[in-house]
PDB file of C-alpha atoms in Angstrom:
ATOM      1  CA  MET A   1       7.625 231.341  40.122  1.00 70.00           C
ATOM      2  CA  SER A   2       6.871 229.872  36.699  1.00 70.00           C
ATOM      3  CA  GLY A   3       8.888 232.687  35.090  1.00 76.00           C
ATOM      4  CA  LEU A   4      11.845 231.911  37.324  1.00 82.00           C
ATOM      5  CA  LEU A   5      11.609 228.245  36.439  1.00 86.00           C
ATOM      6  CA  GLN A   6      11.372 229.004  32.723  1.00 81.00           C
ATOM      7  CA  ALA A   7      14.400 231.277  32.918  1.00 77.00           C
ATOM      8  CA  SER A   8      16.409 228.482  34.544  1.00 84.00           C
ATOM      9  CA  GLY A   9      16.025 226.337  31.428  1.00 86.00           C
ATOM     10  CA  PHE A  10      14.140 223.592  33.242  1.00 92.00           C
ATOM     11  CA  PRO A  11      13.343 221.123  30.422  1.00 93.00           C
ATOM     12  CA  HIS A  12      10.241 219.423  31.846  1.00 95.00           C
ATOM     13  CA  LEU A  13       7.949 222.451  31.732  1.00 91.00           C
ATOM     14  CA  PRO A  14       5.273 223.004  29.062  1.00 90.00           C
ATOM     15  CA  ALA A  15       5.397 226.262  27.137  1.00 85.00           C
ATOM     16  CA  TRP A  16       3.260 228.911  28.850  1.00 83.00           C
ATOM     17  CA  LEU A  17       0.757 230.734  26.651  1.00 84.00           C
ATOM     18  CA  THR A  18       0.587 234.498  27.036  1.00 83.00           C
ATOM     19  CA  THR A  19      -2.152 237.050  26.536  1.00 84.00           C
ATOM     20  CA  ARG A  20      -1.959 239.857  23.985  1.00 84.00           C
ATOM     21  CA  SER A  21      -0.541 242.069  26.704  1.00 85.00           C
ATOM     22  CA  GLY A  22       2.189 239.540  27.402  1.00 82.00           C
ATOM     23  CA  ARG A  23       0.860 238.240  30.708  1.00 81.00           C
ATOM     24  CA  ALA A  24       1.015 234.528  31.500  1.00 77.00           C
ATOM     25  CA  TRP A  25      -2.344 234.547  33.280  1.00 77.00           C
ATOM     26  CA  VAL A  26      -5.846 236.004  33.186  1.00 85.00           C
ATOM     27  CA  ARG A  27      -8.216 236.856  36.018  1.00 85.00           C
ATOM     28  CA  SER A  28     -11.845 235.731  35.887  1.00 85.00           C
ATOM     29  CA  GLN A  29     -14.380 236.033  38.723  1.00 88.00           C
ATOM     30  CA  GLY A  30     -11.614 236.626  41.211  1.00 86.00           C
ATOM     31  CA  ARG A  31      -9.522 233.628  40.177  1.00 84.00           C
ATOM     32  CA  LEU A  32      -6.301 233.438  38.172  1.00 80.00           C
ATOM     33  CA  TYR A  33      -5.998 231.086  35.197  1.00 81.00           C
ATOM     34  CA  TYR A  34      -3.056 230.155  33.010  1.00 80.00           C
ATOM     35  CA  GLY A  35      -2.716 228.224  29.773  1.00 82.00           C
ATOM     36  CA  THR A  36       0.050 226.033  28.379  1.00 84.00           C
ATOM     37  CA  GLU A  37       0.745 224.240  25.147  1.00 84.00           C
ATOM     38  CA  TRP A  38      -1.137 221.006  24.534  1.00 88.00           C
ATOM     39  CA  ILE A  39       1.058 218.063  25.473  1.00 87.00           C
ATOM     40  CA  GLU A  40       0.797 214.918  23.380  1.00 88.00           C
ATOM     41  CA  GLY A  41       2.135 211.827  25.070  1.00 92.00           C
ATOM     42  CA  ARG A  42       1.376 208.911  27.311  1.00 96.00           C
ATOM     43  CA  LEU A  43       1.102 208.333  31.035  1.00 95.00           C
ATOM     44  CA  LEU A  44       3.715 206.642  33.193  1.00 96.00           C
ATOM     45  CA  GLN A  45       3.933 202.923  32.651  1.00 96.00           C
ATOM     46  CA  PRO A  46       5.034 200.501  35.396  1.00 96.00           C
ATOM     47  CA  SER A  47       8.528 200.098  33.940  1.00 97.00           C
ATOM     48  CA  GLU A  48      11.848 200.856  35.584  1.00 97.00           C
ATOM     49  CA  GLN A  49      12.864 202.964  32.582  1.00 97.00           C
ATOM     50  CA  ASP A  50       9.909 205.324  33.059  1.00 98.00           C
ATOM     51  CA  TYR A  51      10.575 205.668  36.766  1.00 98.00           C
ATOM     52  CA  VAL A  52      14.259 206.408  36.288  1.00 98.00           C
ATOM     53  CA  ARG A  53      13.190 209.225  33.957  1.00 98.00           C
ATOM     54  CA  LEU A  54      10.688 210.438  36.524  1.00 98.00           C
ATOM     55  CA  GLY A  55      13.357 210.533  39.228  1.00 98.00           C
ATOM     56  CA  GLN A  56      15.718 212.465  36.978  1.00 98.00           C
ATOM     57  CA  ALA A  57      13.010 215.014  36.175  1.00 98.00           C
ATOM     58  CA  VAL A  58      12.031 215.556  39.823  1.00 98.00           C
ATOM     59  CA  ALA A  59      15.667 216.050  40.801  1.00 98.00           C
ATOM     60  CA  SER A  60      16.108 218.530  37.930  1.00 97.00           C
ATOM     61  CA  LEU A  61      13.190 220.544  39.329  1.00 97.00           C
ATOM     62  CA  HIS A  62      14.660 220.573  42.833  1.00 97.00           C
ATOM     63  CA  THR A  63      18.018 221.838  41.569  1.00 95.00           C
ATOM     64  CA  ALA A  64      16.756 224.235  38.886  1.00 94.00           C
ATOM     65  CA  CYS A  65      16.427 227.405  40.981  1.00 87.00           C
ATOM     66  CA  GLN A  66      18.117 226.453  44.221  1.00 82.00           C
ATOM     67  CA  ASP A  67      20.635 229.307  44.057  1.00 79.00           C
ATOM     68  CA  SER A  68      17.981 231.892  43.114  1.00 82.00           C
ATOM     69  CA  LEU A  69      15.663 231.628  46.123  1.00 86.00           C
ATOM     70  CA  PRO A  70      16.203 233.590  49.341  1.00 89.00           C
ATOM     71  CA  ALA A  71      16.745 231.806  52.648  1.00 88.00           C
ATOM     72  CA  SER A  72      13.461 230.802  54.223  1.00 88.00           C
ATOM     73  CA  LYS A  73      11.890 228.529  56.810  1.00 89.00           C
ATOM     74  CA  SER A  74      12.225 224.748  56.882  1.00 94.00           C
ATOM     75  CA  TYR A  75       9.261 223.542  54.873  1.00 95.00           C
ATOM     76  CA  THR A  76       9.992 219.962  55.883  1.00 96.00           C
ATOM     77  CA  SER A  77       9.810 220.873  59.577  1.00 96.00           C
ATOM     78  CA  MET A  78       6.427 222.484  59.004  1.00 95.00           C
ATOM     79  CA  ARG A  79       5.114 219.364  57.294  1.00 93.00           C
ATOM     80  CA  ILE A  80       6.469 217.116  60.039  1.00 93.00           C
ATOM     81  CA  GLU A  81       4.546 219.159  62.611  1.00 93.00           C
ATOM     82  CA  GLU A  82       1.399 218.717  60.521  1.00 91.00           C
ATOM     83  CA  TYR A  83       2.008 214.969  60.525  1.00 89.00           C
ATOM     84  CA  ARG A  84       2.393 214.990  64.310  1.00 88.00           C
ATOM     85  CA  THR A  85      -0.976 216.710  64.657  1.00 88.00           C
ATOM     86  CA  GLN A  86      -2.613 214.231  62.265  1.00 85.00           C
ATOM     87  CA  GLU A  87      -1.202 211.297  64.187  1.00 84.00           C
ATOM     88  CA  ARG A  88      -2.396 212.643  67.543  1.00 86.00           C
ATOM     89  CA  LEU A  89      -5.898 212.972  66.117  1.00 86.00           C
ATOM     90  CA  PHE A  90      -5.737 209.496  64.598  1.00 84.00           C
ATOM     91  CA  ARG A  91      -4.569 207.904  67.842  1.00 85.00           C
ATOM     92  CA  LYS A  92      -7.561 209.417  69.624  1.00 86.00           C
ATOM     93  CA  ARG A  93      -9.905 207.679  67.169  1.00 87.00           C
ATOM     94  CA  PHE A  94      -7.928 204.476  66.661  1.00 85.00           C
ATOM     95  CA  LYS A  95      -9.867 202.279  69.115  1.00 86.00           C
ATOM     96  CA  GLU A  96     -13.177 203.552  67.770  1.00 88.00           C
ATOM     97  CA  VAL A  97     -12.178 202.810  64.160  1.00 85.00           C
ATOM     98  CA  ARG A  98     -11.116 199.262  65.053  1.00 88.00           C
ATOM     99  CA  ARG A  99     -14.528 198.583  66.561  1.00 88.00           C
ATOM    100  CA  ARG A 100     -16.404 199.521  63.405  1.00 88.00           C
ATOM    101  CA  SER A 101     -18.218 196.775  61.515  1.00 87.00           C
ATOM    102  CA  GLY A 102     -17.383 198.059  58.007  1.00 89.00           C
ATOM    103  CA  SER A 103     -14.315 197.527  55.840  1.00 89.00           C
ATOM    104  CA  ALA A 104     -12.300 200.205  57.684  1.00 84.00           C
ATOM    105  CA  GLY A 105     -12.812 198.404  60.982  1.00 88.00           C
ATOM    106  CA  VAL A 106     -11.843 195.057  59.481  1.00 91.00           C
ATOM    107  CA  TRP A 107      -8.701 196.519  57.909  1.00 89.00           C
ATOM    108  CA  PHE A 108      -7.527 198.271  61.063  1.00 87.00           C
ATOM    109  CA  ARG A 109      -8.188 195.222  63.217  1.00 91.00           C
ATOM    110  CA  GLY A 110      -5.892 193.314  60.892  1.00 92.00           C
ATOM    111  CA  HIS A 111      -3.218 195.940  60.248  1.00 87.00           C
ATOM    112  CA  GLY A 112      -3.617 198.684  62.855  1.00 86.00           C
ATOM    113  CA  ASP A 113      -0.772 197.460  65.063  1.00 88.00           C
ATOM    114  CA  GLU A 114       1.546 197.404  62.048  1.00 85.00           C
ATOM    115  CA  CYS A 115       0.553 200.985  61.223  1.00 84.00           C
ATOM    116  CA  MET A 116       1.398 202.100  64.736  1.00 86.00           C
ATOM    117  CA  ALA A 117       4.738 200.290  64.629  1.00 86.00           C
ATOM    118  CA  LEU A 118       5.517 201.930  61.293  1.00 85.00           C
ATOM    119  CA  ALA A 119       4.680 205.341  62.726  1.00 86.00           C
ATOM    120  CA  ARG A 120       7.012 204.777  65.676  1.00 88.00           C
ATOM    121  CA  GLU A 121       9.752 203.783  63.250  1.00 88.00           C
ATOM    122  CA  ALA A 122       9.127 206.940  61.218  1.00 90.00           C
ATOM    123  CA  TRP A 123       9.452 209.206  64.242  1.00 91.00           C
ATOM    124  CA  GLN A 124      12.687 207.490  65.272  1.00 91.00           C
ATOM    125  CA  LEU A 125      14.133 208.161  61.824  1.00 91.00           C
ATOM    126  CA  LEU A 126      12.959 211.776  61.810  1.00 93.00           C
ATOM    127  CA  ALA A 127      14.390 212.440  65.280  1.00 92.00           C
ATOM    128  CA  SER A 128      17.967 211.463  64.366  1.00 91.00           C
ATOM    129  CA  PRO A 129      20.745 214.100  64.675  1.00 92.00           C
ATOM    130  CA  GLU A 130      21.497 213.839  60.939  1.00 93.00           C
ATOM    131  CA  VAL A 131      17.927 214.783  60.090  1.00 94.00           C
ATOM    132  CA  LYS A 132      17.923 217.736  62.478  1.00 93.00           C
ATOM    133  CA  HIS A 133      21.055 219.053  60.768  1.00 94.00           C
ATOM    134  CA  ILE A 134      19.419 218.708  57.340  1.00 96.00           C
ATOM    135  CA  LEU A 135      16.343 220.618  58.491  1.00 95.00           C
ATOM    136  CA  ASP A 136      18.563 223.475  59.664  1.00 93.00           C
ATOM    137  CA  GLU A 137      20.433 223.499  56.345  1.00 92.00           C
ATOM    138  CA  GLU A 138      17.163 223.492  54.401  1.00 93.00           C
ATOM    139  CA  LYS A 139      16.434 227.030  55.585  1.00 92.00           C
ATOM    140  CA  ARG A 140      19.469 228.298  53.668  1.00 90.00           C
ATOM    141  CA  HIS A 141      18.804 226.318  50.495  1.00 88.00           C
ATOM    142  CA  PRO A 142      15.076 226.362  49.613  1.00 91.00           C
ATOM    143  CA  VAL A 143      13.882 224.709  46.420  1.00 94.00           C
ATOM    144  CA  LEU A 144      10.860 224.878  44.154  1.00 95.00           C
ATOM    145  CA  VAL A 145       8.454 221.935  44.226  1.00 96.00           C
ATOM    146  CA  HIS A 146       5.640 220.965  41.881  1.00 96.00           C
ATOM    147  CA  GLY A 147       3.310 220.036  44.722  1.00 95.00           C
ATOM    148  CA  ASP A 148       1.206 217.396  42.944  1.00 95.00           C
ATOM    149  CA  ILE A 149       3.312 214.880  41.028  1.00 97.00           C
ATOM    150  CA  THR A 150       0.827 212.121  40.293  1.00 96.00           C
ATOM    151  CA  ILE A 151       0.412 209.762  37.355  1.00 97.00           C
ATOM    152  CA  PRO A 152      -2.104 212.035  35.522  1.00 96.00           C
ATOM    153  CA  ASN A 153       0.322 214.973  35.850  1.00 96.00           C
ATOM    154  CA  VAL A 154       3.250 213.300  34.078  1.00 97.00           C
ATOM    155  CA  MET A 155       3.298 213.024  30.284  1.00 96.00           C
ATOM    156  CA  LEU A 156       5.970 211.127  28.366  1.00 97.00           C
ATOM    157  CA  THR A 157       7.153 210.794  24.807  1.00 93.00           C
ATOM    158  CA  ASP A 158      10.235 208.946  23.575  1.00 91.00           C
ATOM    159  CA  SER A 159      12.310 212.100  23.982  1.00 92.00           C
ATOM    160  CA  ARG A 160      10.603 214.153  26.659  1.00 93.00           C
ATOM    161  CA  LEU A 161       8.982 213.949  30.084  1.00 97.00           C
ATOM    162  CA  THR A 162       6.716 216.891  30.936  1.00 96.00           C
ATOM    163  CA  PHE A 163       4.976 217.768  34.179  1.00 96.00           C
ATOM    164  CA  ILE A 164       1.565 219.418  33.848  1.00 93.00           C
ATOM    165  CA  ASP A 165      -0.816 221.083  36.344  1.00 91.00           C
ATOM    166  CA  TRP A 166       1.552 223.593  37.958  1.00 91.00           C
ATOM    167  CA  ASP A 167      -0.990 225.203  40.291  1.00 88.00           C
ATOM    168  CA  GLY A 168       1.038 224.150  43.331  1.00 90.00           C
ATOM    169  CA  LEU A 169       4.434 225.441  42.163  1.00 91.00           C
ATOM    170  CA  ALA A 170       6.078 227.135  45.149  1.00 92.00           C
ATOM    171  CA  PRO A 171       9.060 226.902  47.484  1.00 94.00           C
ATOM    172  CA  GLY A 172       8.647 223.736  49.502  1.00 94.00           C
ATOM    173  CA  SER A 173      10.151 220.524  50.815  1.00 96.00           C
ATOM    174  CA  MET A 174      12.044 218.450  48.292  1.00 97.00           C
ATOM    175  CA  TYR A 175      12.082 215.575  50.797  1.00 97.00           C
ATOM    176  CA  VAL A 176       8.311 215.546  51.180  1.00 96.00           C
ATOM    177  CA  GLU A 177       7.947 215.711  47.389  1.00 97.00           C
ATOM    178  CA  ILE A 178      10.273 212.724  46.917  1.00 97.00           C
ATOM    179  CA  ALA A 179       8.297 210.653  49.421  1.00 95.00           C
ATOM    180  CA  ARG A 180       4.929 211.763  48.051  1.00 94.00           C
ATOM    181  CA  THR A 181       5.925 211.109  44.449  1.00 97.00           C
ATOM    182  CA  ALA A 182       7.000 207.579  45.313  1.00 95.00           C
ATOM    183  CA  SER A 183       3.743 207.062  47.204  1.00 93.00           C
ATOM    184  CA  ASN A 184       1.523 208.631  44.528  1.00 94.00           C
ATOM    185  CA  THR A 185       3.002 206.983  41.448  1.00 96.00           C
ATOM    186  CA  ALA A 186       4.808 203.715  42.158  1.00 95.00           C
ATOM    187  CA  TYR A 187       1.972 201.521  43.482  1.00 92.00           C
ATOM    188  CA  PHE A 188       4.210 200.702  46.496  1.00 90.00           C
ATOM    189  CA  ASN A 189       6.226 198.495  44.145  1.00 95.00           C
ATOM    190  CA  PRO A 190       9.798 198.220  45.516  1.00 95.00           C
ATOM    191  CA  ASP A 191      11.342 197.897  42.041  1.00 96.00           C
ATOM    192  CA  LEU A 192       9.594 201.028  40.748  1.00 97.00           C
ATOM    193  CA  ILE A 193      10.441 203.005  43.885  1.00 96.00           C
ATOM    194  CA  SER A 194      14.082 201.938  43.598  1.00 96.00           C
ATOM    195  CA  ALA A 195      14.149 202.983  39.931  1.00 97.00           C
ATOM    196  CA  PHE A 196      12.661 206.387  40.807  1.00 98.00           C
ATOM    197  CA  LEU A 197      15.236 206.949  43.554  1.00 97.00           C
ATOM    198  CA  ARG A 198      18.063 205.759  41.311  1.00 98.00           C
ATOM    199  CA  GLY A 199      17.076 208.273  38.658  1.00 98.00           C
ATOM    200  CA  TYR A 200      16.781 211.033  41.246  1.00 98.00           C
ATOM    201  CA  GLU A 201      20.248 210.378  42.603  1.00 98.00           C
ATOM    202  CA  GLU A 202      21.764 210.379  39.127  1.00 98.00           C
ATOM    203  CA  VAL A 203      20.993 214.103  39.097  1.00 98.00           C
ATOM    204  CA  ARG A 204      20.977 215.027  42.782  1.00 97.00           C
ATOM    205  CA  PRO A 205      22.677 212.495  45.111  1.00 97.00           C
ATOM    206  CA  LEU A 206      21.297 212.189  48.644  1.00 97.00           C
ATOM    207  CA  ASN A 207      23.538 211.731  51.651  1.00 95.00           C
ATOM    208  CA  ALA A 208      22.819 209.178  54.389  1.00 94.00           C
ATOM    209  CA  GLY A 209      20.901 211.668  56.523  1.00 95.00           C
ATOM    210  CA  GLU A 210      18.724 212.765  53.601  1.00 96.00           C
ATOM    211  CA  ARG A 211      17.926 209.144  52.809  1.00 95.00           C
ATOM    212  CA  ARG A 212      16.925 208.635  56.420  1.00 94.00           C
ATOM    213  CA  LEU A 213      14.675 211.699  56.248  1.00 96.00           C
ATOM    214  CA  VAL A 214      12.964 210.595  53.025  1.00 96.00           C
ATOM    215  CA  SER A 215      12.537 207.099  54.417  1.00 93.00           C
ATOM    216  CA  GLY A 216      10.856 208.454  57.556  1.00 93.00           C
ATOM    217  CA  LEU A 217       8.541 210.677  55.532  1.00 93.00           C
ATOM    218  CA  PHE A 218       7.587 207.784  53.260  1.00 91.00           C
ATOM    219  CA  ARG A 219       6.567 205.740  56.263  1.00 85.00           C
ATOM    220  CA  ARG A 220       3.939 208.382  56.849  1.00 74.00           C
ATOM    221  CA  ALA A 221       2.337 207.373  53.505  1.00 48.00           C
ATOM    222  CA  PRO A 222      -0.606 204.918  53.419  1.00 41.00           C
ATOM    223  CA  GLY A 223       0.567 201.459  52.448  1.00 37.00           C
ATOM    224  CA  GLY A 224       4.186 201.921  53.470  1.00 38.00           C
ATOM    225  CA  VAL A 225       3.529 199.244  56.075  1.00 36.00           C
ATOM    226  CA  VAL A 226       3.443 196.699  53.266  1.00 35.00           C
ATOM    227  CA  ASN A 227       6.610 197.406  51.304  1.00 38.00           C
ATOM    228  CA  GLY A 228       8.763 199.798  53.285  1.00 41.00           C
ATOM    229  CA  PHE A 229      11.266 201.889  51.369  1.00 42.00           C
ATOM    230  CA  PRO A 230      13.702 199.683  49.456  1.00 44.00           C
ATOM    231  CA  GLY A 231      17.380 200.501  49.728  1.00 41.00           C
ATOM    232  CA  TYR A 232      16.905 203.247  52.325  1.00 45.00           C
TER     233      TYR A 232
END
């Protein structure tokens, strides 16, 4: 997959180092390892400018190889089913957690009802006809995702933003990656989330149904109960 991404001209990828035989990986004790150039730079700062750049880079990844991948399953549908299973398990333990004397019990006694309300809102968004249509279309247009866009995995200079740690590169859900990136990097700050989404849509606009889908997926993220998803 990394070769396909390199061939696409994706600009936010570090240069892969190759072995003397020309391979981009080595095997040691049954595991594969790869090496890339050393990236000098800084981490994301809580500025709208940085988050616009981040959104642009994520959208560039999602559009880089979209016409080169064969039709597949709906990765978003698979993740939604995982979320349903997680929620069923959580609901079974919810009363027990609220009774605990530690910090978890205190937090869920104070905010548990809000979490449940947020979950209900998420499922309503994800059950809309527009979302169902998008999930069907996703099968015909799979994309590559990084899989772990977090603050330590984004390096910036004045002229370049580079993603590192590509172990999770694979076909996947662009919508889950958008929601996760916002959750993992933006501190649930509405201004930073809005800047990230603005940058994303400068490269790859989202229609109303896609916005609804991303918004529902974000509400599955811890802390979404506090800030919601601005503008969506």
